[in-house]
Amino acid sequence: MEIMAQRYVRVQSPDGHIYYGVLQISMNVQVLDAPPWLGGQPIDLNLEPDSYQILAPCSPSKIVAVGKNYADHAAEMGTPVPSEPLIFLKPPTSIVANEAEIRYPRTSQRVDYEGELALVIGDRAVNCTPEEAQTKIWGYTIANDVTARDLQQRDGQWTRAKGFDTFCPLGPWIVRELNPGARLQTFLNEDSKPVQSGCIDEMVFPPDFLVSYISQVMTLLPGDVVLTGTPLGVGPLNIGDRVRVEIEGIGRLENTVAAR
Ligand code: MG
């Protein structure tokens, strides 16, 4: 039997307190006194499943995302693979938790899912080599880089298309280890056939290279998030859809699409 990886969560109790913790098999949360990447230690507080709401597993100062980092996705967009990582920002206000709603903007007629592996930075990263960058990656979670494709094409840059509130589902938890060949799949509604299915080792620029590259541009802070790009198969979401991104060894991130 496979031993389940330790799952690090961020939760809110009914009185509004936000806690970092470890999700136990019982679904109780063992609370930590700080984010685990800052050395948080267990305290004498254990939350039962009906006494917390799951939040996105970190609260980054920024989300740095990477475009066209899988060759088959670059091809489906009709563009070549970039010769160096193509980076852009999503605002932290775009983050929503597992099971939260993605709200469809009134100004778009074409909103796409993009299932992605997310890296969580554990330590300040400035001008890192790829070797140093690997040590700055504290763990891994799942993201959906939701994109208003029509606005992305119209604007010529991506701030509006990628930046709407609710356009970055993230979670449900962080794991520290990941199989380098883990499969990433995206599913829509009840369909058992994935709309996206790729292996994370098919990335053009791997995680250590991405973190190194970004750290030459901007300081990455503990809790920051790097989205590593999406594989082949992006496509539209409609109001009422359920979208689920799964990564082997992490879990599943599931959200519904609602009118704004
Ligand atoms: Mg993307």
JSON list of C-alpha atoms in Angstrom, two decimals, residues 9-21 29 31-35 43 45 47 52-59:
[
{"chain": "A", "resi": 9, "resn": "VAL", "atom": "CA", "xyz": [-3.28, 22.79, 4.66]},
{"chain": "A", "resi": 10, "resn": "ARG", "atom": "CA", "xyz": [-4.46, 26.28, 5.53]},
{"chain": "A", "resi": 11, "resn": "VAL", "atom": "CA", "xyz": [-7.87, 26.50, 7.16]},
{"chain": "A", "resi": 12, "resn": "GLN", "atom": "CA", "xyz": [-10.27, 28.98, 8.72]},
{"chain": "A", "resi": 13, "resn": "SER", "atom": "CA", "xyz": [-12.19, 28.27, 11.91]},
{"chain": "A", "resi": 14, "resn": "PRO", "atom": "CA", "xyz": [-15.76, 29.56, 12.44]},
{"chain": "A", "resi": 15, "resn": "ASP", "atom": "CA", "xyz": [-14.44, 32.47, 14.57]},
{"chain": "A", "resi": 16, "resn": "GLY", "atom": "CA", "xyz": [-12.42, 33.65, 11.57]},
{"chain": "A", "resi": 17, "resn": "HIS", "atom": "CA", "xyz": [-8.96, 32.54, 12.69]},
{"chain": "A", "resi": 18, "resn": "ILE", "atom": "CA", "xyz": [-6.68, 31.26, 9.94]},
{"chain": "A", "resi": 19, "resn": "TYR", "atom": "CA", "xyz": [-4.35, 28.39, 10.73]},
{"chain": "A", "resi": 20, "resn": "TYR", "atom": "CA", "xyz": [-1.70, 26.38, 8.96]},
{"chain": "A", "resi": 21, "resn": "GLY", "atom": "CA", "xyz": [-1.78, 22.70, 9.79]},
{"chain": "A", "resi": 29, "resn": "VAL", "atom": "CA", "xyz": [-6.24, 19.29, 11.26]},
{"chain": "A", "resi": 31, "resn": "VAL", "atom": "CA", "xyz": [-2.60, 23.09, 13.88]},
{"chain": "A", "resi": 32, "resn": "LEU", "atom": "CA", "xyz": [0.89, 24.58, 13.51]},
{"chain": "A", "resi": 33, "resn": "ASP", "atom": "CA", "xyz": [2.03, 27.84, 15.10]},
{"chain": "A", "resi": 34, "resn": "ALA", "atom": "CA", "xyz": [3.35, 29.25, 11.78]},
{"chain": "A", "resi": 35, "resn": "PRO", "atom": "CA", "xyz": [3.49, 28.32, 8.10]},
{"chain": "A", "resi": 43, "resn": "ILE", "atom": "CA", "xyz": [0.47, 23.26, 19.03]},
{"chain": "A", "resi": 45, "resn": "LEU", "atom": "CA", "xyz": [-5.04, 22.45, 18.92]},
{"chain": "A", "resi": 47, "resn": "LEU", "atom": "CA", "xyz": [-9.61, 20.90, 14.55]},
{"chain": "A", "resi": 52, "resn": "TYR", "atom": "CA", "xyz": [-12.82, 24.38, 9.76]},
{"chain": "A", "resi": 53, "resn": "GLN", "atom": "CA", "xyz": [-13.15, 25.48, 6.17]},
{"chain": "A", "resi": 54, "resn": "ILE", "atom": "CA", "xyz": [-10.30, 24.69, 3.81]},
{"chain": "A", "resi": 55, "resn": "LEU", "atom": "CA", "xyz": [-8.53, 27.69, 2.24]},
{"chain": "A", "resi": 56, "resn": "ALA", "atom": "CA", "xyz": [-5.91, 27.83, -0.48]},
{"chain": "A", "resi": 57, "resn": "PRO", "atom": "CA", "xyz": [-2.83, 26.28, 1.15]},
{"chain": "A", "resi": 58, "resn": "CYS", "atom": "CA", "xyz": [-0.70, 29.44, 1.14]},
{"chain": "A", "resi": 59, "resn": "SER", "atom": "CA", "xyz": [-1.13, 33.20, 0.87]}
]
